[in-house]
Coordinates of C-alpha atoms in Angstrom, one line a residue:
M1 CA 18.8 5.1 2.3
N2 CA 17.4 8.0 0.1
K3 CA 20.0 10.7 0.7
G4 CA 23.0 8.5 0.1
G5 CA 21.6 5.9 -2.2
P6 CA 19.4 5.6 -5.3
A7 CA 17.8 8.9 -5.1
R8 CA 21.2 10.6 -5.5
D9 CA 22.2 8.2 -8.3
I10 CA 19.0 8.6 -10.1
R11 CA 19.2 12.4 -10.1
A12 CA 22.8 12.3 -11.0
N13 CA 22.6 9.7 -13.7
G14 CA 18.9 9.3 -14.7
P15 CA 16.9 11.2 -17.2
A16 CA 15.7 14.7 -16.5
G17 CA 12.7 14.7 -14.1
A18 CA 13.2 11.1 -13.1
G19 CA 13.0 12.1 -9.5
N20 CA 9.6 13.8 -9.8
G21 CA 7.5 10.7 -10.2
P22 CA 4.2 10.5 -12.0
A23 CA 3.0 13.7 -10.4
A24 CA 5.3 15.7 -12.6
G25 CA 3.5 14.9 -15.8
P26 CA 0.5 16.8 -17.3
A27 CA -2.9 16.5 -15.7
K28 CA -4.5 13.2 -16.7
K29 CA -8.0 13.4 -17.9
L30 CA -10.3 10.8 -16.5
D31 CA -12.2 9.1 -19.3
R32 CA -15.6 7.5 -18.9
K33 CA -14.2 4.0 -18.3
T34 CA -11.9 5.3 -15.6
K35 CA -14.7 7.2 -13.9
K36 CA -16.9 4.1 -14.0
G37 CA -14.1 2.0 -12.5
L38 CA -13.6 4.6 -9.7
L39 CA -17.4 4.5 -8.9
L40 CA -17.3 0.7 -8.7
R41 CA -14.3 0.7 -6.4
L42 CA -15.8 3.3 -4.1
G43 CA -19.0 1.3 -4.2
G44 CA -17.0 -1.7 -3.1
Y45 CA -15.9 0.2 0.0
I46 CA -19.5 1.1 0.8
L47 CA -20.7 -2.5 0.4
Q48 CA -18.2 -3.5 3.1
Y49 CA -20.6 -1.8 5.5
W50 CA -23.8 -2.7 3.8
P51 CA -26.0 -2.8 7.0
L52 CA -25.2 0.9 7.6
F53 CA -25.7 1.8 4.0
L54 CA -29.0 -0.1 3.8
L55 CA -30.3 1.7 6.9
A56 CA -29.2 5.0 5.3
V57 CA -31.2 4.1 2.1
L58 CA -34.3 3.4 4.2
L59 CA -33.9 6.6 6.1
T60 CA -33.5 8.5 2.9
L61 CA -36.7 6.9 1.5
A62 CA -38.7 7.6 4.6
S63 CA -37.4 11.2 5.0
N64 CA -38.1 12.1 1.4
Q65 CA -41.5 10.4 1.3
L66 CA -42.6 12.5 4.3
S67 CA -41.2 15.6 2.7
L68 CA -43.1 14.9 -0.6
M69 CA -46.3 14.5 1.3
G70 CA -46.1 18.0 2.7
P71 CA -47.1 19.9 -0.5
S72 CA -50.1 17.6 -1.0
Y73 CA -51.5 18.5 2.4
S74 CA -50.8 22.2 1.8
G75 CA -52.7 22.1 -1.5
E76 CA -55.7 20.5 0.2
A77 CA -55.6 23.2 2.8
I78 CA -55.6 25.9 0.1
D79 CA -58.6 24.2 -1.6
A80 CA -60.4 24.1 1.8
I81 CA -59.9 27.9 2.1
A82 CA -61.0 28.6 -1.5
A83 CA -64.0 26.4 -1.4
E84 CA -67.2 28.0 -2.9
S85 CA -69.2 26.9 0.2
G86 CA -66.9 28.9 2.5
V87 CA -63.8 28.2 4.4
N88 CA -63.7 24.6 5.9
F89 CA -61.6 25.4 9.0
E90 CA -61.6 21.8 10.2
A91 CA -60.0 20.6 6.9
V92 CA -57.6 23.5 6.9
W93 CA -56.3 22.8 10.4
T94 CA -56.2 19.1 9.8
N95 CA -54.1 19.4 6.6
V96 CA -51.9 22.0 8.1
G97 CA -51.2 19.8 11.1
R98 CA -50.4 16.8 8.9
M99 CA -48.1 19.0 6.8
L100 CA -46.2 20.2 9.9
V101 CA -45.9 16.6 11.2
C102 CA -44.5 15.4 7.9
Y103 CA -42.0 18.2 7.7
A104 CA -40.9 17.8 11.3
A105 CA -40.6 14.0 11.0
S106 CA -38.6 14.4 7.7
A107 CA -36.2 16.8 9.4
V108 CA -35.6 14.4 12.3
L109 CA -34.9 11.5 9.9
S110 CA -32.6 13.8 7.9
Y111 CA -30.6 14.6 11.0
V112 CA -30.3 10.9 11.9
L113 CA -29.3 10.2 8.3
A114 CA -26.6 12.8 8.4
I115 CA -25.1 11.3 11.6
L116 CA -25.3 7.8 10.0
M117 CA -23.5 8.9 6.8
I118 CA -20.8 10.6 8.9
L119 CA -20.3 7.3 10.7
L120 CA -20.3 5.3 7.4
S121 CA -17.9 7.7 5.6
Q122 CA -15.5 7.7 8.5
R123 CA -15.3 3.9 8.5
I124 CA -14.8 3.9 4.8
V125 CA -12.0 6.5 5.1
Y126 CA -10.4 4.5 7.9
T127 CA -10.3 1.4 5.7
M128 CA -9.1 3.3 2.7
R129 CA -6.3 5.1 4.7
K130 CA -5.3 1.8 6.3
Q131 CA -5.0 0.1 2.9
L132 CA -3.1 3.0 1.5
F133 CA -0.6 3.0 4.3
E134 CA -0.2 -0.7 4.3
K135 CA 0.5 -0.6 0.6
L136 CA 3.1 2.1 1.1
T137 CA 4.9 -0.3 3.6
S138 CA 4.9 -3.0 0.9
L139 CA 6.2 -0.9 -1.9
P140 CA 9.9 -1.2 -3.0
V141 CA 12.4 1.4 -2.1
S142 CA 12.5 2.5 -5.7
Y143 CA 9.0 4.0 -5.4
F144 CA 10.1 6.4 -2.6
D145 CA 13.2 7.3 -4.5
T146 CA 11.0 8.6 -7.4
H147 CA 8.1 10.2 -5.5
T148 CA 8.3 13.2 -3.2
T149 CA 7.3 12.6 0.5
G150 CA 5.0 15.7 0.4
D151 CA 3.0 14.4 -2.5
I152 CA 2.5 11.0 -0.8
I153 CA 1.4 12.7 2.4
S154 CA -1.0 14.9 0.4
R155 CA -2.7 11.7 -0.9
I156 CA -2.9 10.2 2.6
S157 CA -4.5 13.4 4.1
Y158 CA -6.0 15.9 1.5
D159 CA -7.1 13.4 -1.1
I160 CA -8.7 11.0 1.3
D161 CA -10.4 13.9 3.1
T162 CA -11.8 15.0 -0.3
V163 CA -13.2 11.5 -0.9
N164 CA -14.6 11.6 2.7
A165 CA -16.5 14.8 2.0
S166 CA -18.1 13.4 -1.0
L167 CA -19.1 10.2 0.7
S168 CA -20.6 11.9 3.8
N169 CA -22.4 14.7 2.0
D170 CA -22.7 14.2 -1.7
L171 CA -23.7 10.6 -1.5
V172 CA -26.7 11.5 0.7
Q173 CA -27.6 14.3 -1.8
V174 CA -27.5 11.9 -4.7
M175 CA -29.8 9.4 -3.0
T176 CA -32.1 12.2 -1.9
S177 CA -32.1 13.9 -5.3
I178 CA -33.0 10.7 -7.1
Y179 CA -36.0 9.9 -4.9
T180 CA -37.2 13.5 -4.8
V181 CA -37.1 13.9 -8.6
I182 CA -38.9 10.6 -9.2
G183 CA -41.4 11.3 -6.4
S184 CA -42.1 14.8 -7.5
L185 CA -42.6 13.7 -11.1
I186 CA -45.2 11.2 -10.0
F187 CA -47.1 13.7 -7.9
M188 CA -47.0 16.3 -10.7
W189 CA -48.3 13.7 -13.2
Q190 CA -51.3 13.1 -10.9
I191 CA -51.9 16.8 -10.5
S192 CA -51.6 18.1 -14.1
K193 CA -50.2 16.3 -17.1
P194 CA -50.1 19.3 -19.4
L195 CA -47.9 21.3 -17.0
I196 CA -45.2 18.6 -17.1
A197 CA -44.6 19.5 -20.7
V198 CA -42.7 22.5 -19.4
F199 CA -40.0 20.2 -18.1
A200 CA -39.7 18.4 -21.4
I201 CA -38.0 21.6 -22.6
T202 CA -36.0 22.8 -19.6
V203 CA -34.7 19.5 -18.3
P204 CA -32.9 18.4 -21.5
I205 CA -31.3 21.9 -21.7
S206 CA -30.1 21.4 -18.1
I207 CA -28.7 18.0 -18.7
F208 CA -27.0 19.0 -22.0
F209 CA -25.4 22.0 -20.4
T210 CA -24.3 20.1 -17.3
R211 CA -22.6 17.4 -19.3
F212 CA -20.9 19.9 -21.6
R213 CA -19.5 21.9 -18.7
A214 CA -18.5 18.7 -16.7
K215 CA -16.2 17.6 -19.5
R216 CA -14.3 20.8 -19.3
V217 CA -14.2 21.0 -15.5
R218 CA -13.1 17.4 -14.8
P219 CA -9.4 17.8 -15.8
L220 CA -9.2 21.0 -13.9
F221 CA -9.9 19.2 -10.6
H222 CA -7.2 16.6 -11.4
L223 CA -4.7 19.4 -12.1
R224 CA -5.7 21.0 -8.8
S225 CA -4.9 17.8 -6.8
Q226 CA -1.6 17.4 -8.7
K227 CA -0.5 21.0 -8.0
L228 CA -1.4 20.8 -4.3
G229 CA 0.7 17.6 -4.1
E230 CA 3.7 19.3 -5.8
L231 CA 3.3 22.2 -3.4
N232 CA 3.3 20.0 -0.3
G233 CA 6.3 18.1 -1.7
Y234 CA 8.3 21.2 -2.1
A235 CA 7.3 22.6 1.3
E236 CA 8.3 19.3 3.0
E237 CA 11.7 19.3 1.3
M238 CA 12.4 23.0 2.1
L239 CA 11.3 22.7 5.7
S240 CA 13.5 19.7 6.3
G241 CA 16.5 21.8 5.1
G242 CA 15.7 24.9 7.0
A243 CA 19.1 25.2 8.7
T244 CA 21.0 24.9 5.5
I245 CA 18.8 27.4 3.7
R246 CA 19.5 30.0 6.5
A247 CA 23.2 29.2 6.5
Y248 CA 23.5 30.0 2.9
G249 CA 21.1 33.0 3.0
R250 CA 18.7 31.5 0.5
E251 CA 15.5 32.4 2.2
D252 CA 14.4 34.9 -0.4
E253 CA 15.1 32.6 -3.3
I254 CA 13.3 29.7 -1.6
S255 CA 10.4 31.9 -0.8
S256 CA 10.1 33.1 -4.4
R257 CA 10.2 29.5 -5.6
F258 CA 7.5 28.6 -3.1
A259 CA 5.5 31.6 -4.2
A260 CA 5.7 30.4 -7.8
R261 CA 4.5 27.0 -6.9
N262 CA 1.9 28.4 -4.6
R263 CA 0.7 30.6 -7.4
E264 CA 0.4 27.6 -9.7
A265 CA -1.6 25.7 -7.0
M266 CA -3.8 28.8 -6.4
D267 CA -4.5 29.2 -10.2
A268 CA -5.3 25.5 -10.5
Y269 CA -7.6 25.7 -7.5
Y270 CA -9.2 28.9 -8.7
N271 CA -9.8 27.6 -12.2
A272 CA -11.3 24.4 -10.9
E273 CA -13.6 26.2 -8.4
Y274 CA -14.5 29.0 -10.8
Y275 CA -15.5 26.9 -13.7
G276 CA -17.1 24.4 -11.4
A277 CA -19.0 27.1 -9.5
A278 CA -20.3 28.6 -12.7
L279 CA -22.2 25.4 -13.4
G280 CA -24.6 25.7 -10.5
P281 CA -25.9 29.3 -11.1
S282 CA -26.4 28.5 -14.8
V283 CA -28.5 25.4 -14.1
N284 CA -30.3 27.3 -11.4
F285 CA -31.3 29.9 -13.9
I286 CA -32.8 27.3 -16.2
N287 CA -34.7 25.7 -13.3
N288 CA -36.0 29.0 -12.1
L289 CA -37.1 29.7 -15.7
S290 CA -39.0 26.4 -15.7
I291 CA -40.8 27.3 -12.4
S292 CA -41.7 30.7 -13.8
L293 CA -43.3 28.9 -16.8
V294 CA -45.1 26.5 -14.6
M295 CA -46.6 29.4 -12.6
I296 CA -47.6 31.2 -15.8
F297 CA -49.2 28.2 -17.5
G298 CA -50.6 26.9 -14.2
G299 CA -52.4 30.3 -13.7
M300 CA -53.8 30.1 -17.2
L301 CA -55.1 26.6 -16.6
Y302 CA -56.7 27.7 -13.3
M303 CA -58.4 30.6 -15.0
F304 CA -59.5 28.2 -17.8
S305 CA -60.9 25.8 -15.2
Q306 CA -62.7 28.6 -13.3
S307 CA -64.4 29.8 -16.5
G308 CA -66.2 26.5 -16.7
T309 CA -64.6 25.4 -20.0
A310 CA -62.7 22.6 -18.2
V311 CA -64.8 20.3 -16.0
P312 CA -63.4 18.6 -12.9
G313 CA -61.6 15.4 -13.8
S314 CA -60.7 16.6 -17.3
L315 CA -57.1 16.8 -18.6
F316 CA -56.9 20.6 -18.4
F317 CA -58.8 21.1 -15.1
I318 CA -56.8 22.3 -12.0
T319 CA -57.7 23.9 -8.7
L320 CA -55.9 26.7 -7.0
G321 CA -54.5 24.2 -4.5
G322 CA -53.4 22.1 -7.4
V323 CA -51.4 24.9 -8.8
A324 CA -49.8 25.6 -5.4
Q325 CA -49.0 21.9 -5.1
F326 CA -47.6 21.7 -8.6
V327 CA -45.4 24.8 -8.0
Q328 CA -44.0 23.3 -4.8
Y329 CA -43.4 19.9 -6.5
S330 CA -41.8 21.7 -9.4
R331 CA -39.4 23.4 -7.0
K332 CA -38.6 20.0 -5.4
F333 CA -38.1 18.6 -8.9
A334 CA -35.9 21.4 -10.1
G335 CA -34.0 21.8 -6.8
P336 CA -32.2 18.4 -7.0
I337 CA -31.3 19.0 -10.6
N338 CA -29.6 22.2 -9.6
E339 CA -28.0 20.5 -6.6
F340 CA -26.9 17.7 -8.9
A341 CA -24.9 20.2 -10.9
N342 CA -23.1 21.3 -7.7
I343 CA -22.7 17.7 -6.6
L344 CA -21.2 16.9 -9.9
N345 CA -18.7 19.7 -9.3
E346 CA -17.7 18.0 -6.0
F347 CA -17.6 14.6 -7.6
Q348 CA -15.0 15.8 -10.1
S349 CA -12.7 16.7 -7.2
A350 CA -13.5 13.4 -5.5
F351 CA -12.8 11.4 -8.6
A352 CA -9.5 13.1 -9.1
A353 CA -8.6 12.5 -5.5
A354 CA -9.7 8.8 -5.6
E355 CA -7.7 8.3 -8.8
R356 CA -4.6 9.5 -7.0
I357 CA -5.3 7.3 -4.0
F358 CA -6.0 4.2 -6.1
R359 CA -2.9 4.8 -8.2
I360 CA -0.8 4.1 -5.1
I361 CA -3.0 1.2 -4.0
D362 CA -2.6 -0.3 -7.5
E363 CA 1.2 0.0 -7.5
Q364 CA 3.1 -3.2 -7.7
P365 CA 4.4 -4.2 -4.3
E366 CA 7.9 -5.4 -3.8
I367 CA 8.5 -8.5 -5.9
A368 CA 7.4 -11.6 -4.0
D369 CA 9.9 -14.3 -3.1
V370 CA 10.3 -17.0 -5.7
P371 CA 8.4 -20.2 -5.0
G372 CA 10.3 -22.4 -2.6
A373 CA 12.5 -19.6 -1.4
L374 CA 14.6 -20.7 1.6
P375 CA 14.8 -18.9 4.9
L376 CA 18.3 -17.6 5.7
S377 CA 18.7 -18.8 9.3
N378 CA 21.9 -18.9 11.3
A379 CA 23.8 -17.2 8.6
E380 CA 27.6 -17.6 8.7
G381 CA 28.2 -14.4 6.8
R382 CA 30.0 -15.6 3.6
V383 CA 29.1 -13.1 0.9
E384 CA 30.0 -13.4 -2.8
V385 CA 29.3 -10.8 -5.5
E386 CA 29.9 -12.3 -8.9
D387 CA 30.2 -10.1 -12.0
V388 CA 27.3 -7.8 -11.0
N389 CA 26.1 -5.1 -13.4
F390 CA 23.4 -2.7 -12.2
G391 CA 21.8 0.7 -13.0
Y392 CA 18.7 2.4 -11.6
T393 CA 17.8 3.1 -15.2
P394 CA 18.9 0.8 -18.0
E395 CA 20.6 3.5 -20.0
K396 CA 22.7 4.7 -17.0
P397 CA 24.7 1.8 -15.5
I398 CA 26.1 2.4 -12.0
L399 CA 28.0 -0.8 -11.2
K400 CA 30.0 -2.6 -13.9
S401 CA 31.3 -6.1 -13.7
L402 CA 31.7 -5.9 -9.9
S403 CA 33.0 -9.0 -8.1
V404 CA 33.7 -9.2 -4.3
R405 CA 34.2 -12.0 -1.9
A406 CA 33.8 -11.6 1.9
N407 CA 34.5 -14.6 4.2
P408 CA 32.8 -14.9 7.6
G409 CA 34.2 -12.4 10.0
Q410 CA 35.9 -10.3 7.4
T411 CA 35.6 -6.5 7.2
I412 CA 35.2 -5.1 3.7
A413 CA 35.7 -1.4 3.3
I414 CA 34.3 0.4 0.2
V415 CA 35.8 3.8 -0.5
G416 CA 35.7 6.1 -3.5
P417 CA 34.5 9.5 -4.7
T418 CA 30.9 10.6 -4.4
G419 CA 28.6 8.9 -7.0
A420 CA 30.9 5.9 -7.5
G421 CA 28.2 3.5 -6.4
K422 CA 29.2 2.7 -2.9
T423 CA 25.7 2.9 -1.4
T424 CA 24.3 1.1 -4.4
I425 CA 26.3 -2.0 -3.4
I426 CA 24.5 -1.9 0.0
N427 CA 21.1 -1.6 -1.7
L428 CA 21.9 -4.7 -3.7
L429 CA 23.2 -6.7 -0.7
M430 CA 19.9 -5.9 1.1
R431 CA 17.8 -6.5 -2.0
F432 CA 16.3 -3.1 -2.0
Y433 CA 17.0 -3.5 -5.7
D434 CA 17.9 -6.6 -7.8
V435 CA 20.9 -6.9 -10.0
N436 CA 20.6 -6.5 -13.8
S437 CA 23.0 -9.3 -14.4
G438 CA 25.4 -11.4 -12.3
R439 CA 24.5 -12.7 -8.9
I440 CA 25.0 -12.2 -5.2
L441 CA 25.3 -15.2 -2.8
V442 CA 25.1 -15.5 1.0
D443 CA 26.4 -18.7 2.4
G444 CA 26.3 -20.2 -1.1
H445 CA 22.6 -19.3 -1.7
E446 CA 21.7 -16.9 -4.4
I447 CA 19.9 -14.1 -2.6
R448 CA 17.0 -14.0 -5.1
E449 CA 16.3 -17.6 -4.0
V450 CA 16.3 -16.7 -0.3
Q451 CA 13.3 -15.2 1.6
R452 CA 13.8 -11.4 1.4
D453 CA 12.7 -10.8 5.0
S454 CA 15.1 -13.4 6.4
L455 CA 17.9 -11.9 4.3
R456 CA 17.4 -8.4 5.7
R457 CA 17.1 -9.7 9.2
A458 CA 20.5 -11.3 8.8
Y459 CA 22.0 -7.8 8.5
T460 CA 22.3 -5.0 11.0
M461 CA 22.6 -1.5 9.5
V462 CA 23.9 1.8 10.8
L463 CA 23.3 4.5 8.2
Q464 CA 24.6 7.9 7.6
D465 CA 21.1 9.3 7.9
T466 CA 19.9 8.4 11.4
W467 CA 16.3 7.5 12.0
L468 CA 14.6 7.6 15.4
F469 CA 10.8 7.5 16.0
C470 CA 8.6 9.2 18.6
G471 CA 9.1 7.0 21.7
T472 CA 11.5 6.5 24.6
I473 CA 15.2 6.1 24.2
F474 CA 14.8 2.5 25.5
E475 CA 12.2 1.7 22.8
N476 CA 14.4 3.2 20.1
I477 CA 17.4 1.1 21.1
V478 CA 15.5 -2.2 21.3
Y479 CA 13.8 -1.5 17.9
G480 CA 15.5 -4.4 16.2
R481 CA 15.3 -6.7 19.2
E482 CA 12.2 -6.0 21.3
N483 CA 12.8 -8.8 23.9
A484 CA 16.1 -7.2 25.1
T485 CA 16.4 -6.6 28.8
M486 CA 17.3 -3.3 30.4
E487 CA 20.7 -4.7 31.4
E488 CA 21.4 -5.6 27.7
V489 CA 20.3 -2.1 26.6
R490 CA 22.6 -0.5 29.2
A491 CA 25.5 -2.6 28.0
A492 CA 24.9 -1.6 24.4
A493 CA 24.6 2.1 25.3
K494 CA 27.8 1.8 27.3
S495 CA 29.6 0.2 24.3
A496 CA 28.3 3.0 22.1
R497 CA 29.6 5.7 24.6
I498 CA 26.1 7.1 25.1
D499 CA 25.2 5.6 28.5
S500 CA 26.5 8.5 30.6
Y501 CA 24.5 11.1 28.5
I502 CA 21.3 9.0 28.8
E503 CA 21.7 8.5 32.6
R504 CA 22.1 12.3 33.1
L505 CA 18.7 12.9 31.6
P506 CA 15.9 13.4 34.1
D507 CA 14.0 10.3 32.9
G508 CA 17.1 8.3 31.8
Y509 CA 16.2 5.6 29.3
N510 CA 12.5 6.5 29.6
T511 CA 13.2 10.0 28.1
M512 CA 10.8 10.6 25.3
L513 CA 12.2 11.5 21.9
S514 CA 10.2 13.6 19.5
D515 CA 9.8 12.7 15.8
D516 CA 13.2 11.7 14.4
G517 CA 14.8 12.7 17.7
V518 CA 15.0 16.4 16.9
N519 CA 15.1 17.3 20.6
I520 CA 18.7 15.8 20.9
S521 CA 21.8 16.6 18.9
K522 CA 22.7 14.8 15.6
G523 CA 25.7 13.2 17.2
Q524 CA 23.6 11.8 20.0
R525 CA 21.1 10.4 17.5
Q526 CA 24.0 8.7 15.7
L527 CA 25.2 7.1 19.0
I528 CA 21.7 5.8 19.8
T529 CA 21.5 4.1 16.4
I530 CA 24.9 2.6 17.0
A531 CA 23.7 1.3 20.4
R532 CA 20.7 -0.2 18.5
A533 CA 23.0 -2.0 16.2
M534 CA 25.2 -3.3 19.0
L535 CA 22.1 -4.9 20.6
S536 CA 21.4 -7.1 17.6
N537 CA 22.8 -10.6 17.2
T538 CA 23.2 -10.7 13.4
S539 CA 26.2 -12.2 11.7
M540 CA 26.5 -9.4 9.1
L541 CA 26.9 -5.7 9.6
I542 CA 26.6 -2.7 7.3
L543 CA 28.1 0.7 8.3
D544 CA 27.3 3.6 6.0
E545 CA 29.4 6.5 7.3
A546 CA 28.3 5.4 10.8
T547 CA 30.6 8.0 12.5
S548 CA 30.0 10.9 10.2
N549 CA 28.1 12.9 12.8
V550 CA 30.5 12.7 15.8
D551 CA 33.6 14.7 16.6
S552 CA 37.1 13.3 16.1
R553 CA 37.6 12.5 19.8
T554 CA 34.2 10.6 20.1
E555 CA 35.0 8.9 16.8
I556 CA 38.1 7.3 18.3
K557 CA 36.0 5.9 21.2
I558 CA 33.2 4.8 18.8
Q559 CA 35.8 3.1 16.6
Q560 CA 37.0 1.1 19.5
A561 CA 33.4 0.1 20.3
M562 CA 32.9 -0.7 16.6
N563 CA 35.9 -3.0 16.6
E564 CA 34.3 -4.9 19.4
L565 CA 31.0 -4.9 17.6
M566 CA 32.5 -6.0 14.3
R567 CA 34.5 -8.9 15.8
G568 CA 33.2 -12.2 14.4
R569 CA 30.8 -10.5 11.9
T570 CA 31.1 -10.0 8.2
C571 CA 31.2 -6.2 7.9
F572 CA 30.7 -3.9 4.9
V573 CA 31.9 -0.4 5.8
I574 CA 31.4 2.7 3.6
A575 CA 33.5 5.5 4.7
H576 CA 34.9 8.8 3.5
R577 CA 37.1 9.2 6.5
L578 CA 39.8 6.7 5.4
S579 CA 41.2 6.7 8.9
T580 CA 38.2 4.6 10.0
V581 CA 39.0 1.8 7.6
R582 CA 42.7 1.3 8.1
D583 CA 42.1 -2.0 9.9
A584 CA 39.8 -3.5 7.3
D585 CA 40.7 -6.9 5.9
L586 CA 40.0 -5.7 2.4
I587 CA 39.6 -2.2 1.0
L588 CA 37.8 -1.8 -2.4
V589 CA 38.4 1.4 -4.2
L590 CA 35.4 2.2 -6.4
K591 CA 35.4 4.7 -9.2
D592 CA 32.8 5.0 -12.0
G593 CA 31.2 1.8 -10.9
R594 CA 34.3 -0.3 -11.1
V595 CA 36.8 -1.6 -8.6
I596 CA 40.1 0.0 -9.7
E597 CA 42.1 -1.0 -6.6
S598 CA 41.8 -3.5 -3.8
G599 CA 43.9 -4.7 -0.9
T600 CA 44.8 -3.7 2.7
H601 CA 45.5 -0.2 3.7
D602 CA 49.2 -0.6 3.8
D603 CA 49.3 -2.3 0.4
L604 CA 47.2 0.4 -1.2
V605 CA 49.3 3.2 0.3
R606 CA 52.5 1.6 -0.9
L607 CA 50.9 1.2 -4.3
G608 CA 50.6 5.0 -4.5
G609 CA 47.5 4.9 -6.7
F610 CA 44.1 6.5 -6.4
Y611 CA 43.6 5.3 -2.8
G612 CA 47.0 6.6 -1.8
S613 CA 46.2 10.1 -3.2
L614 CA 42.8 10.0 -1.4
Y615 CA 44.4 9.0 1.9
N616 CA 47.2 11.5 1.7
S617 CA 44.9 14.4 0.7
Q618 CA 43.0 14.0 4.0
F619 CA 46.2 14.6 6.0
E620 CA 47.9 17.3 3.9

């Protein structure tokens, strides 16, 4: 419905930028409350698979504990070499062997942990993508009229992949870093308390600098996601109109516009990565400074201990192996802090992506049926539109005081200039939108008091914009009635004048159509959708320029089939070719949202008004 319906009316009548959706605004900065909410929501996804997560935590603890034991054994080996009584080779080889076993076992557990986190993250992403797509199927048509397809696809693919990267890699790093920092601190405390004073200076500097930079980097990652979404939206729109662009020779202009958007996306990506990447080396410098200070003061304490001033067991006593252990633990302590700066950089991107994903998930779905809504079963097809007023935006009314009555089996044709509101009437009949005032009744029931699903199933629609999916021709024809037999499908195709074409294909009705049927002509796609409509057994029919994509000769044949299809059904026909509505029981002439003329074709031609001028202009 987008090309002929609300999207067109919104862009023509709505405020500037209404069609761009939320993504068109400035980058939204994620505050602390929002970030905390995102963490809790992502944590909720993780807890859905708590056995895997618990196993991952246990593997993290075991792997890091083994890794932390390595420096202890290496320090004892050094002390065994530097012993005053001579080298204790048995102690050296024993400690070296233990150290190697610890590191090897830690590496194996880390590998298993990485595989486990990939499995966990993929399950979470599967759940998230499933929820996102299911929410998209429940959103009202108005959402898709105000959001570009490319931006939505960007959220389903790029943004979810960004979250996946953080869950599979960064989450492990966070768990590892926390345990390593705490464990290293405990070991360093046992080795030498005075040397820990070095970190009392450097760690606060790292934390302060990291928080300061993160506040500036966070909105840059949100802007990056937004610009990539806008770029995808523009690319999708231009690629879908490739033939038109070439026909008008607009390739250079379109390319220059794409280049401008591409440059904006590149600049946003560069700024986010540049300022984010600068965080890691800065923190790394501070951490290397702390290790240098540890080595300097550790060497001084060792010399102090060797001079005999400090006795074993005293606060300032340390061995050469103790200095080596402390240096290794200080690297383990400082390393995660440096990694945390890089992880924080990745988390900014993940938070921005998650916020865009959850923004769709949190969208209000289509308004639920009112309590006690009745199912519309065995509809007769009596439709009444009473004094309806409607606008896609309150300040821009489209329909004004519209009243129509269609009795069962009648054909109502709606004609008028572009933008008069013809397709808007169809949107209201189907409850893609609800009226602002007035009411619409089907068989005496106000449609807002009828179950929406049953209302829509009571109609069959053939739209100007054909839609076919990747599948066989048979599957596409039976889309609205999946229990139909092959004989019924053949009969529908014959009525639609498409049977001979299908049977000439090598695989006949089992011929596969690519996405949207791009491997067949536009007219043939139109005929297949008409065959689909002929197969349905509904009492009401909507035809929105249903023969717009066929030639005049085929149109005559289709019109004959349509007359058979429309017999006994209440039909609403939107047409620009007035020759196709000559036999309608009632023709409504719409202009500026109002019915300015109504009657049969002959009556309106004799009247010589607006309809007469439209009709005559097509045959001059």
